[in-house]
XYZ file of C-alpha atoms in Angstrom:
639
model
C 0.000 0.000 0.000
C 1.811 3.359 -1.052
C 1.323 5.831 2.268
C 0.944 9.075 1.659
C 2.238 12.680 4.170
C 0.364 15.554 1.646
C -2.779 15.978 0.315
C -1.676 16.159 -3.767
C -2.238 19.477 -4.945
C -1.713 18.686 -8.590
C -4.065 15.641 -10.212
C -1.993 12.354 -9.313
C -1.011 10.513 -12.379
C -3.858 7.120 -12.640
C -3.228 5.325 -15.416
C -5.438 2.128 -14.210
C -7.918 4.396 -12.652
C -8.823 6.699 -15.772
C -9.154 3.235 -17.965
C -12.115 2.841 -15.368
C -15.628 4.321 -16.801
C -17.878 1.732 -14.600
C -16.871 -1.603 -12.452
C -16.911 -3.791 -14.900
C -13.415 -3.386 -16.544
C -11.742 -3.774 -13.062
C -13.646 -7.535 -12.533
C -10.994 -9.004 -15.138
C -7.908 -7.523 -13.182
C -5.705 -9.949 -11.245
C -4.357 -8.842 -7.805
C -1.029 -6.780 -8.939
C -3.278 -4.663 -11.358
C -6.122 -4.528 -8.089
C -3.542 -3.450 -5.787
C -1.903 -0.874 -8.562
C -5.666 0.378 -8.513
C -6.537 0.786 -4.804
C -3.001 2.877 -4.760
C -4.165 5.299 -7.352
C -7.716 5.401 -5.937
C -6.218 6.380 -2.596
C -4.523 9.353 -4.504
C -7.046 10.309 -6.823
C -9.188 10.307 -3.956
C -7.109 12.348 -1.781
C -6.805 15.126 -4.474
C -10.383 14.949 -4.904
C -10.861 15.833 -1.447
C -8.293 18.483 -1.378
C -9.938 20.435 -4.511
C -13.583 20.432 -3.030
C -13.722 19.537 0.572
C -15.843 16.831 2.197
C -15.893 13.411 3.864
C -12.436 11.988 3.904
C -11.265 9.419 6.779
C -13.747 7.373 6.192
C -13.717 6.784 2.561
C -9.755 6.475 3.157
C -10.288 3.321 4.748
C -12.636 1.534 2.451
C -10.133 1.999 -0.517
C -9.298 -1.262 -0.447
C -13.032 -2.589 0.434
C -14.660 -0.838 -2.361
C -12.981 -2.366 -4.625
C -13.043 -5.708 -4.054
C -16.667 -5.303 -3.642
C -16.973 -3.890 -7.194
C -14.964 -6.758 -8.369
C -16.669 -9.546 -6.486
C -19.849 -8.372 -6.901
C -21.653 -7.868 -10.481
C -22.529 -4.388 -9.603
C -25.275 -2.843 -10.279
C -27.315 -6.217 -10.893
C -25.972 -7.015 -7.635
C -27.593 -4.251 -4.754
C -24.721 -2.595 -2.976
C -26.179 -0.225 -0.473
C -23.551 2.065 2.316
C -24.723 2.999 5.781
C -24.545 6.301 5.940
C -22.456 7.503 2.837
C -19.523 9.215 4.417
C -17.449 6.290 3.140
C -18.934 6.087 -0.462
C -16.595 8.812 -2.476
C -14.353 5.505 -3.817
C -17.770 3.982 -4.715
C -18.217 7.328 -6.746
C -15.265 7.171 -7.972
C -15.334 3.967 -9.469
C -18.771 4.160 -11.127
C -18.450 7.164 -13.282
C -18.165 10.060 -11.691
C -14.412 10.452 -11.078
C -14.230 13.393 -12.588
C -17.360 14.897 -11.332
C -15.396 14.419 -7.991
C -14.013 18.005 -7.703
C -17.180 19.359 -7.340
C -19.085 17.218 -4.860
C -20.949 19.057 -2.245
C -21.018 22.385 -3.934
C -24.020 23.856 -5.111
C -25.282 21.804 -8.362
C -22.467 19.032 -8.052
C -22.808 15.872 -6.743
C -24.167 15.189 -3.918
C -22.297 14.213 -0.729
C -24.029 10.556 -0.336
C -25.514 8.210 -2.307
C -28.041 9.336 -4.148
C -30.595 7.020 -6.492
C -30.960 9.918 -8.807
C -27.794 10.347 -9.126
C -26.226 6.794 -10.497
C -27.775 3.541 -10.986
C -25.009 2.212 -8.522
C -26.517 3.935 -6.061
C -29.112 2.011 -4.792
C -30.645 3.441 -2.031
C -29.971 7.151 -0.654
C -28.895 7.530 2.538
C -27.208 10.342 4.951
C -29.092 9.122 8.328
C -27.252 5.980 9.811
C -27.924 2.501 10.147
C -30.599 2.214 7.182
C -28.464 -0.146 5.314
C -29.575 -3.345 6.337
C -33.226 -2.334 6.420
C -32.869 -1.408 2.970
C -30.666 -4.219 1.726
C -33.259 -7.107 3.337
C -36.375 -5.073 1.309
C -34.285 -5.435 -1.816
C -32.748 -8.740 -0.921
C -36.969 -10.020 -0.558
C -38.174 -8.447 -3.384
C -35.283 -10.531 -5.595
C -36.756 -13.744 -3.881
C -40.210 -12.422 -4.499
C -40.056 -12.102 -8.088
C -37.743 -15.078 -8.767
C -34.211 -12.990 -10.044
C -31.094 -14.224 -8.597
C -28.564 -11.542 -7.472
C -26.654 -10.601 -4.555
C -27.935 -7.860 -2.024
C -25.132 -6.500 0.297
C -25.100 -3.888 2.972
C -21.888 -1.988 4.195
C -22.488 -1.072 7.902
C -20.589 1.030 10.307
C -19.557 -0.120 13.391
C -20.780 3.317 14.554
C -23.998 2.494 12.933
C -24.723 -0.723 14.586
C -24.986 0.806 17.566
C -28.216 1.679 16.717
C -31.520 -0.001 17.601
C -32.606 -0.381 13.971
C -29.877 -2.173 12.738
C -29.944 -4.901 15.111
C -33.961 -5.425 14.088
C -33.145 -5.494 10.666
C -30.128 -8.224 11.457
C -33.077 -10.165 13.594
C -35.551 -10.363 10.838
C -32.752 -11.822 8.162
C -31.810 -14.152 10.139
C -35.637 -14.524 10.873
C -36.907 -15.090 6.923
C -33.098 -16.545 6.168
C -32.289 -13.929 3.142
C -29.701 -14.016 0.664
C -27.856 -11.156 2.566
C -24.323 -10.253 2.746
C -23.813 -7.925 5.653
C -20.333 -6.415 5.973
C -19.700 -4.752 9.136
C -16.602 -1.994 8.686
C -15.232 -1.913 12.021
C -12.796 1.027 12.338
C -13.066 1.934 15.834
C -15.284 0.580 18.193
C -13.221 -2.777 18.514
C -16.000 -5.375 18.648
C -13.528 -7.756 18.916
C -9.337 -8.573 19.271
C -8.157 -8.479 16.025
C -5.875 -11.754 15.584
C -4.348 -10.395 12.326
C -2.734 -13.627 10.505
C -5.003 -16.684 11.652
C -8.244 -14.495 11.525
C -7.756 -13.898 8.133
C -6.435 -17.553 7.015
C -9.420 -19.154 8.801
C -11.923 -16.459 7.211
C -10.494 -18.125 4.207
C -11.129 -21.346 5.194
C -14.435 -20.840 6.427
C -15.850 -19.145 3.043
C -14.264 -21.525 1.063
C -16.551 -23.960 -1.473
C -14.466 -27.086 -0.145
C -15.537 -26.370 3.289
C -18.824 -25.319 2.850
C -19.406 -27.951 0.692
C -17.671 -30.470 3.537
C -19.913 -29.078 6.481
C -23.380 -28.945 4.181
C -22.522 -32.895 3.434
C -21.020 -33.608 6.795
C -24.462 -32.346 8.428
C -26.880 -34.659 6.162
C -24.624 -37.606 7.215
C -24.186 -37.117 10.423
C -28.087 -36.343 10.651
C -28.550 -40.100 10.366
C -26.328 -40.479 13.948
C -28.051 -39.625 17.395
C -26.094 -36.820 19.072
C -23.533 -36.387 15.730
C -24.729 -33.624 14.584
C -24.896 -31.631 17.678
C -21.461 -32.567 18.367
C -20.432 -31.009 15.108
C -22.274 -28.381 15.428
C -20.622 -27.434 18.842
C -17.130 -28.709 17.826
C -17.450 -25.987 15.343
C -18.618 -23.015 17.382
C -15.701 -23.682 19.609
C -13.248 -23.990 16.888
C -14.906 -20.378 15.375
C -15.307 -18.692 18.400
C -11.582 -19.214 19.336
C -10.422 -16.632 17.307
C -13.848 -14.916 16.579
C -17.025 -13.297 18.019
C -19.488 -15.212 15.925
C -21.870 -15.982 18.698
C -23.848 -12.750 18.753
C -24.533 -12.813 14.631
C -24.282 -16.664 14.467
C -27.523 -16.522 17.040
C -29.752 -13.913 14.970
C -29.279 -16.842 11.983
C -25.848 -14.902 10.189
C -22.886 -17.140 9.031
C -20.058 -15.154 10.634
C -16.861 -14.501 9.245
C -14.183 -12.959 10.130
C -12.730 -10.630 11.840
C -10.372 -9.890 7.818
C -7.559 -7.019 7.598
C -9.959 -4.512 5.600
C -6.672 -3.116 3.961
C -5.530 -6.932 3.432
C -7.068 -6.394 -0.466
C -6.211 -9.913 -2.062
C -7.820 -11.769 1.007
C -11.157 -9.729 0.773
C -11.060 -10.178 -2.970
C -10.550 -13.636 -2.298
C -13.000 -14.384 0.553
C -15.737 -12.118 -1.541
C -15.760 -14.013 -3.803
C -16.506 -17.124 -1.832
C -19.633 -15.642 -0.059
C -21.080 -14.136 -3.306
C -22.660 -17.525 -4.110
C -23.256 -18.873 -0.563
C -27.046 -19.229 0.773
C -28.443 -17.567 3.875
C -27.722 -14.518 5.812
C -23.690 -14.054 5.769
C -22.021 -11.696 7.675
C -18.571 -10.508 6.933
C -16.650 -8.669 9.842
C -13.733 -6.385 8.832
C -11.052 -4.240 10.555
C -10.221 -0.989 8.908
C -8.415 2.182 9.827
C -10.230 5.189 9.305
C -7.884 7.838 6.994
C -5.744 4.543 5.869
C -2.780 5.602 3.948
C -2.756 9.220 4.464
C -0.840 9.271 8.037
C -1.975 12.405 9.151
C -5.587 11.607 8.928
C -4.522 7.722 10.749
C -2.739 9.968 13.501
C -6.206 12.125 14.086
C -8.915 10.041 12.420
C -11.300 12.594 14.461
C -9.672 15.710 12.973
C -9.388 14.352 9.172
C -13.343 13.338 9.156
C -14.237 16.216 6.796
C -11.759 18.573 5.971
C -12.263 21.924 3.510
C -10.874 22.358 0.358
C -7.764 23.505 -0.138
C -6.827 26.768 -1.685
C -4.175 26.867 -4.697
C -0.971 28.417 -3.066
C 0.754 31.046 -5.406
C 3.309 30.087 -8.313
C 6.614 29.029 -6.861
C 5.045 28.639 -3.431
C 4.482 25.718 -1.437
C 1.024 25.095 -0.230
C 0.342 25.363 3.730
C 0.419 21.765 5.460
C -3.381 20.863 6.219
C -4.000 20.928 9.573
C -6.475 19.082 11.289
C -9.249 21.003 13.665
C -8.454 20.902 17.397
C -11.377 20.354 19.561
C -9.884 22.322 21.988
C -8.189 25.309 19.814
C -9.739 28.424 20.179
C -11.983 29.280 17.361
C -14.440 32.188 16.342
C -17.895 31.882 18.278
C -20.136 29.144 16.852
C -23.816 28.770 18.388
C -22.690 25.696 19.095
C -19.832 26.977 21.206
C -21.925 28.984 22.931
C -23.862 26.171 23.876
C -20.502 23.849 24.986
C -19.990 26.962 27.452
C -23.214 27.585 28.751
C -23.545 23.630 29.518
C -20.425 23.954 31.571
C -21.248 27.159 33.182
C -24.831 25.728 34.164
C -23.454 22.853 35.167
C -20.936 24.456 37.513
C -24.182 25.857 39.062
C -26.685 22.889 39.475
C -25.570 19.468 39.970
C -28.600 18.058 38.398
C -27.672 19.041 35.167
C -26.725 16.197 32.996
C -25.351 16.508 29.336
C -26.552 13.727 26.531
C -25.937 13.453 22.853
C -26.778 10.619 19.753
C -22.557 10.319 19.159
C -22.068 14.050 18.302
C -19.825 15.297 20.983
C -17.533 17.512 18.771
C -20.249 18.034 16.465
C -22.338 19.593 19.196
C -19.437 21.112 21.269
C -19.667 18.760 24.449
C -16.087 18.092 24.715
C -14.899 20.148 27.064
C -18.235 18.910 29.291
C -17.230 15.952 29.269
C -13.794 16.322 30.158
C -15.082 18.624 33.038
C -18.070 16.302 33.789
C -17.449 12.821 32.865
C -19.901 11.518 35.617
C -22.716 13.345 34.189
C -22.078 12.973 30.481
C -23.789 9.956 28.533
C -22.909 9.721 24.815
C -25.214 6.848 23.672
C -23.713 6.487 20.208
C -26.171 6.606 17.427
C -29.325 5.889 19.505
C -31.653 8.842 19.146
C -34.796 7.498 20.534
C -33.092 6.254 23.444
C -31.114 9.547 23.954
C -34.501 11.024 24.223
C -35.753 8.214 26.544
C -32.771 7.954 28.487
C -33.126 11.649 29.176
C -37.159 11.222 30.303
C -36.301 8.394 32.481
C -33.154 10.948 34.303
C -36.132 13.428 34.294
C -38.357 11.543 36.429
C -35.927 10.964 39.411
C -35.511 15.173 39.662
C -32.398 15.610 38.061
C -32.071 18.151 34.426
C -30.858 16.523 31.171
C -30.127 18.329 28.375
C -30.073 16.137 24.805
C -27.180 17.967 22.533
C -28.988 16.475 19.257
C -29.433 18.158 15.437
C -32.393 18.887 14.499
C -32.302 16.136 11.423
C -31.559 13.499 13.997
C -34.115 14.634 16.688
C -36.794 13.499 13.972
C -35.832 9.867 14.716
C -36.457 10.319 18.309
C -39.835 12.070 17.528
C -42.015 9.355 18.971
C -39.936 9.082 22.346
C -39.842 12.813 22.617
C -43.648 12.818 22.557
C -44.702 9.850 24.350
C -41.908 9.484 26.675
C -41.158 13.373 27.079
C -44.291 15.219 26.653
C -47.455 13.230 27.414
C -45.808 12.907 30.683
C -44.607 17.058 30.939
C -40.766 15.841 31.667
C -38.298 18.449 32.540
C -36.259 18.066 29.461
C -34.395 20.945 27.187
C -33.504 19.906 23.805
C -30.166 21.862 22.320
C -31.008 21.086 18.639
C -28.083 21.904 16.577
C -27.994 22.448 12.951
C -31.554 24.190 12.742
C -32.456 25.476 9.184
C -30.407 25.075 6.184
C -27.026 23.540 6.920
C -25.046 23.640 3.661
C -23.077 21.036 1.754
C -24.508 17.781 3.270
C -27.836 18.690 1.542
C -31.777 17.927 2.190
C -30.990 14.776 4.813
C -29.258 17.463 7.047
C -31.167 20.410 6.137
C -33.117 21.001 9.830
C -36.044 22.088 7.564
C -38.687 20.230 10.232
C -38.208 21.111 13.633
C -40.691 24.001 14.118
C -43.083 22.545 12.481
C -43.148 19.106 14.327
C -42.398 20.674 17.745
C -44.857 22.992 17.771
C -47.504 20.780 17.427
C -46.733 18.795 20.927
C -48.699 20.040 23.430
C -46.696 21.894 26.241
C -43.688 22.127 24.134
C -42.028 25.725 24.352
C -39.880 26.414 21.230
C -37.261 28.683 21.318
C -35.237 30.555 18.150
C -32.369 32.815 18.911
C -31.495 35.992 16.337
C -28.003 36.053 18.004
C -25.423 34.039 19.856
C -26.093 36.284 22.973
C -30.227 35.668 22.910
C -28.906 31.756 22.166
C -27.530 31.786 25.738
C -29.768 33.387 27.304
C -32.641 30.779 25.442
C -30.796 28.285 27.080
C -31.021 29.823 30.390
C -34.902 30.153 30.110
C -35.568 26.381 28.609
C -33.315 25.380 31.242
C -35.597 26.795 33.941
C -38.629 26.140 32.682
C -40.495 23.487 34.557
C -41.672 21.130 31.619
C -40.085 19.990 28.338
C -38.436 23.264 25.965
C -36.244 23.680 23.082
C -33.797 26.319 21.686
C -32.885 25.935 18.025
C -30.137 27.142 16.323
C -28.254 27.239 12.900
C -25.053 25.864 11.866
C -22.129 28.054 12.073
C -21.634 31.552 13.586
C -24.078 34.260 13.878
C -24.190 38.150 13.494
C -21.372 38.636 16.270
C -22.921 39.220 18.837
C -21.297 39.958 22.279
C -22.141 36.643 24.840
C -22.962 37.598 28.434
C -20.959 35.554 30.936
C -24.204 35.597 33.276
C -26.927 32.980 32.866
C -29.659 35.198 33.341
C -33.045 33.799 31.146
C -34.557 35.674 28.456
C -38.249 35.977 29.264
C -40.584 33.400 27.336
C -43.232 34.527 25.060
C -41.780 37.614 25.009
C -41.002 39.526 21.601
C -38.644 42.096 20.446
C -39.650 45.289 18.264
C -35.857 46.369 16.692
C -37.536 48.719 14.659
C -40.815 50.819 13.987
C -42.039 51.721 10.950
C -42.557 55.450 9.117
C -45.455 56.662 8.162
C -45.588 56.760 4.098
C -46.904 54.164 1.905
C -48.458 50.975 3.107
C -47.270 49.891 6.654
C -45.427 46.442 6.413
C -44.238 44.477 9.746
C -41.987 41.902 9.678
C -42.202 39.205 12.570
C -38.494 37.396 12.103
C -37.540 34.196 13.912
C -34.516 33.147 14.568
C -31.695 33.432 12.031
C -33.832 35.431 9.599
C -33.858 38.538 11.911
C -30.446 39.111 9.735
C -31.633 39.668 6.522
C -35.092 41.242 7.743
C -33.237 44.157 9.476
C -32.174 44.740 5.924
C -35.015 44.453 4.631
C -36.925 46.782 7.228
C -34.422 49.671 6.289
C -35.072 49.092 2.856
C -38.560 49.662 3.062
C -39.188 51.601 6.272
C -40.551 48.665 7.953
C -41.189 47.648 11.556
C -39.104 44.765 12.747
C -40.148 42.091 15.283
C -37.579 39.880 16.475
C -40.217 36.997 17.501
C -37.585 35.102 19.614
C -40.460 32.542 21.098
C -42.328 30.395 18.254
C -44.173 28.456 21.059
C -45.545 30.266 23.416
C -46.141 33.322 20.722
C -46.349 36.907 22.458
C -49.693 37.032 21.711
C -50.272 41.201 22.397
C -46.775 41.831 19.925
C -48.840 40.207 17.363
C -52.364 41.215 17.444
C -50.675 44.989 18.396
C -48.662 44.555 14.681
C -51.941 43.437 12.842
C -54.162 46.120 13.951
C -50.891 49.070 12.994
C -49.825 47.947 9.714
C -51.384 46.618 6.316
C -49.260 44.102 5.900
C -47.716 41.128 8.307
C -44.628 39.144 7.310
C -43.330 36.188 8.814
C -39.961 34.858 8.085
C -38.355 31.268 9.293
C -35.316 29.322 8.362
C -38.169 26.242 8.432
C -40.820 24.612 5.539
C -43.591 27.251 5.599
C -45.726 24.125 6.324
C -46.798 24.296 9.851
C -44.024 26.131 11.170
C -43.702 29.177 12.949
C -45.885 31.525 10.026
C -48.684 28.790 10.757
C -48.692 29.861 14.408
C -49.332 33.150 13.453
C -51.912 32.747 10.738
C -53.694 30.773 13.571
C -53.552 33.011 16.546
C -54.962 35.770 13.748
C -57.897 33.706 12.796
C -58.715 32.412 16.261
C -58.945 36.327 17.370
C -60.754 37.010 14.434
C -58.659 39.242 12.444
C -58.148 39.667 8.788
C -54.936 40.953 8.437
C -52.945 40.463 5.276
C -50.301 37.871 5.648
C -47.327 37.057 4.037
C -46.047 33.387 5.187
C -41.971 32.847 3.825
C -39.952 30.383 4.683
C -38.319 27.114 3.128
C -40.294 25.864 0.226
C -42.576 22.657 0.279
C -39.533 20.575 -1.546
C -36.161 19.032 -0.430
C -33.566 21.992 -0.406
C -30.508 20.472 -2.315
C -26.696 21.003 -1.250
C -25.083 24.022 -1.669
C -23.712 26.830 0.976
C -26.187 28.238 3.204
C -25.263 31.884 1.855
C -26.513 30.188 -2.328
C -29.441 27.851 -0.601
C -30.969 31.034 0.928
C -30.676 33.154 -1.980
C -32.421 30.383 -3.995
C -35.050 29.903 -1.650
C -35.280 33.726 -1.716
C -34.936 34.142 2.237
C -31.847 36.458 1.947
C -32.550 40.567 1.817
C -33.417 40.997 -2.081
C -35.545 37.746 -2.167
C -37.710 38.762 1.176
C -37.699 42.286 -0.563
C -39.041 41.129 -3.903
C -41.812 38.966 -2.506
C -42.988 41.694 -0.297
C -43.094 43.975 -3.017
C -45.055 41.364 -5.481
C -47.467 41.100 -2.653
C -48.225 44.521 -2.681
C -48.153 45.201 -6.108
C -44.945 47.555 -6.403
């Protein structure tokens, strides 16, 4: 394997590689011209990377996966689906869309996970974990349904099958005994020793025809002897389980094998092979490393998840080294800083406070809590609905969790945090990251949802901050508030605005006029939550307009409302949310429930899937920055 120290900043010379227009070319390679490919791959890939941005550790260490998957499987005939799709850039590589590479994630370009629309290799779209399975079983069903015989495999995280979901889907394969392959990429979690040389030379063994073959005969002979075949049976287990954990997937009904070296390419090639064409749930257990092959990113797997383009240097120049991000490094104010620091400070306050998050502790800034507070921080891995659970069950013995969770993943704990949280009025506040559009990742990260489906749930308050100092201060007051609350927030950094050391709440319910309008022309009030107070103070000066900054979508300030509609001709509501139900909805309804007929203009995020693209381009398009709020308002008064 050829190890690289730089990102290439110049495209890497692929000679196999660029003879490569789909899989099926690289199915008639032996393993010197396989190997030759992984190696260019790995630097095409890294190049890739370094021109666009985007996922990179993990698709580092599937190099050598991916393609013996392509070659062992008769892709796309045979289903390949990836958990996930952080680790599916080599897949794109490899079925036409190399070049198409240097513009992943940007606005227009590919997108950065599978997507069916995209390829026909892509055979399911993901970007929420631990779907794979689920997915591949449907698939793997419908084959035996209609009578076609091909190969169904999933590619699951062993991040991902730490959720709930994945281990029903493994449960009801084993249950209806499908045709699955299920290939478990372990690259961290360390479900088991890995025994390096024998591990792999009895995976070997174990998928090979000869001894399949010998244990399918040995079992209808030995069927005909009293106690035989139980014997075998158990002389088998014993002889597998000494230098593998089979037991757990053996007992849902899986063949295990494994644990392989997931770099080790002609022993996957070879063992691949073997299982294509074997009946019955398999399950294939490999050890990878995550950034394989580019030693910085092996060094800091954490750091080198995702990295940002980067930029050309000068002629003559050498390019900067690409540094990783430190956790701990200071770093301009985030919202979700500001919540890391007001989770410690409250926590230094009340020792009932206790910090949870679905596997997103530098994602959602709770790493310096739980260095501080390791007795009262729970990271449940990627278990939403029991994150939410967990947190209703601390709730009821007096004690204040907070769930760190984004507001994409809070809609798979949607069920919990109604039946388990509010049915029951649980002291619960819910930190939900990533509100609104979040950029590159695209419409299964957008937090388009969350107002909408938490204001709804009866005795929910719902909180959206216009700045990083009203986003503490939210906090503060959800915090306090005897029942269950939430404060959403965006991605990123906000407007700069100075954060108060003090935890002092921000009243509930309570709205904010920034501005009041003149006299001439008709009299148009905007009523901005959250994140859209930015472009709707420039939109107020534009048009001499009064300016509401809403802060509370549930409870609304009722008298700031009804005092707007009776003072100006025209009401505007603006959210970083689908117009559907959301935060405009609660206003339309409060005005027809008191019986007023006030004009009202409802924007927000349209009722479609917002693609990928940065926020900045996604807003414009949506037209929720200044000139597209402006030129609505004007169509709707005829200007």
């Amino acid at each position: 394997m050829k190890l690289f120290d730089d990102i290439p900043v110049e495209r890497p010379a692929t000679p196999v590689l660029d003879t490569l227009e789909t899989p099926a070319a690289l199915r008639a390679m032996n393993d010197t011209q396989l190997t030759q490919l992984a190696d260019e791959l790995r630097a095409y890939l890294l190049y890739s990377v370094g021109v666009s941005g985007g996922h990179f550790g993990a698709g580092l260490g599937v190099v050598e996966l991916t393609v013996a998957l392509h070659h062992a499987l008769e892709t796309p005939r045979d289903r390949l689906v990836w958990d996930v799709g952080h680790q599916a850039y080599p897949h794109k590589i490899l079925t036409g869309r190399r070049e198409a590479m240097q513009h992943i994630r940007q606005f227009g370009g590919l997108a950065a996970f599978p997507r069916r629309s995209e390829s026909e290799y892509d055979t399911f779209g993901v970007g929420h974990s631990s779907t794979s399975v689920s997915a591949a079983l449907g698939m793997a069903l419908a084959a035996r349904a209609r009578g076609e015989q091909r190969r169904v495999c999933a590619v699951i995280g062993d991040g991902a099958l730490s959720a709930g979901m994945a281990f029903e889907a493994l449960a009801h394969a084993g249950h209806v005994d499908a045709n699955l392959l299920v290939i478990l990429n372990d690259n961290e979690m360390s479900i088991s020793e890995n025994v390096g040389g024998m591990a792999s030379y009895l995976a070997r063994i174990m998928s090979s025809k000869p001894y399949t073959s010998m244990r399918e005969n040995g079992k209808r002979v030995l069927s005909h002897l009293p106690g035989a075949l139980e014997l075998a049976r158990r002389t088998e287990e014993h002889m597998k389980g000494m230098v593998s954990p089979a037991t757990l997937f053996e007992e849902m009904g899986f063949n295990y094998i494994g644990p392989l070296d997931g770099h080790d390419l002609p022993t996957l090639v070879q063992t691949l092979r073997n299982m294509r064409d074997m009946e019955g749930p398999q399950f294939l257990h490999v050890k990878t490393r995550k950034g394989r092959g580019f030693l910085p990113a092996e060094a800091d797997p954490i750091g080198y998840h995702a990295i940002t383009k980067l930029e050309k240097a000068d002629a003559g120049q050498t390019p900067p080294p690409l540094k990783p991000v430190d956790p701990l490094a200071p770093k301009p104010r985030k919202y979700c800083n500001v919540f890391g620091d007001w989770l410690c400070d409250m926590a230094a306050t009340d020792e009932r406070l206790i910090g949870i998050t679905p596997a997103m502790r530098e994602g959602s800034d709770l790493v310096r809590f739980s260095r501080e507070y390791p007795e009262r921080y729970y990271d449940v891995a990627i278990a939403e609905q029991h994150a939410v659970t967990l947190a209703a069950g601390i709730a009821c013995e007096a004690m204040k969790p907070v769930v760190a969770i984004y507001s994409t993943f809070l809609q798979r704990g949607y069920d919990q945090l109604i039946h388990d949280v509010a049915v029951q009025h649980l002291d619960v506040t819910f930190a939900i990251d990533r509100a609104g559009v979040v950029g590159e990742d695209g419409p299964t990260h957008h937090g388009a949802l969350d107002l909408s489906y938490l204001r709804c749930v009866p005795g929910m308050v719902v909180l959206a901050p216009a700045d990083e100092a009203e986003c503490r201060a939210m906090l503060s007051a959800a915090y306090q508030h005897a029942g269950p609350a939430a404060v959403r927030y965006p991605r990123g950094t906000g407007p700069g605005a100075e954060v108060p050391e003090h935890l002092e709440a921000l009243p509930i319910g309570q709205a904010e006029c920034r501005r009041r309008a003149g006299g001439d022309g008709p009299r148009v009030a905007l009523l901005a939550f959250g994140s859209l107070n930015v472009p709707a103070a420039e939109v107020a000066e534009r048009l001499d307009a009064s300016h509401l900054n809403m802060r509370s979508v549930k409870p609304l300030d009722r008298e700031a409302v009804l005092a707007a509609a009776d003072e100006h001709d025209l009401l505007v509501t603006l959210e970083e949310n689908v117009v559907a139900g959301g935060a405009g909805s609660g206003v339309a309804e409060l005005l027809a429930a008191e019986g007023r007929a006030s004009m009202l203009l409802q924007l927000g995020l349209p009722d479609g899937f917002v693609e990928h693209g940065k926020p900045a381009e996604l807003l414009a398009e949506c037209g929720l920055d200044a000139d597209g709020i402006e030129a609505s308002i004007r169509q709707r008064l005829g200007d």
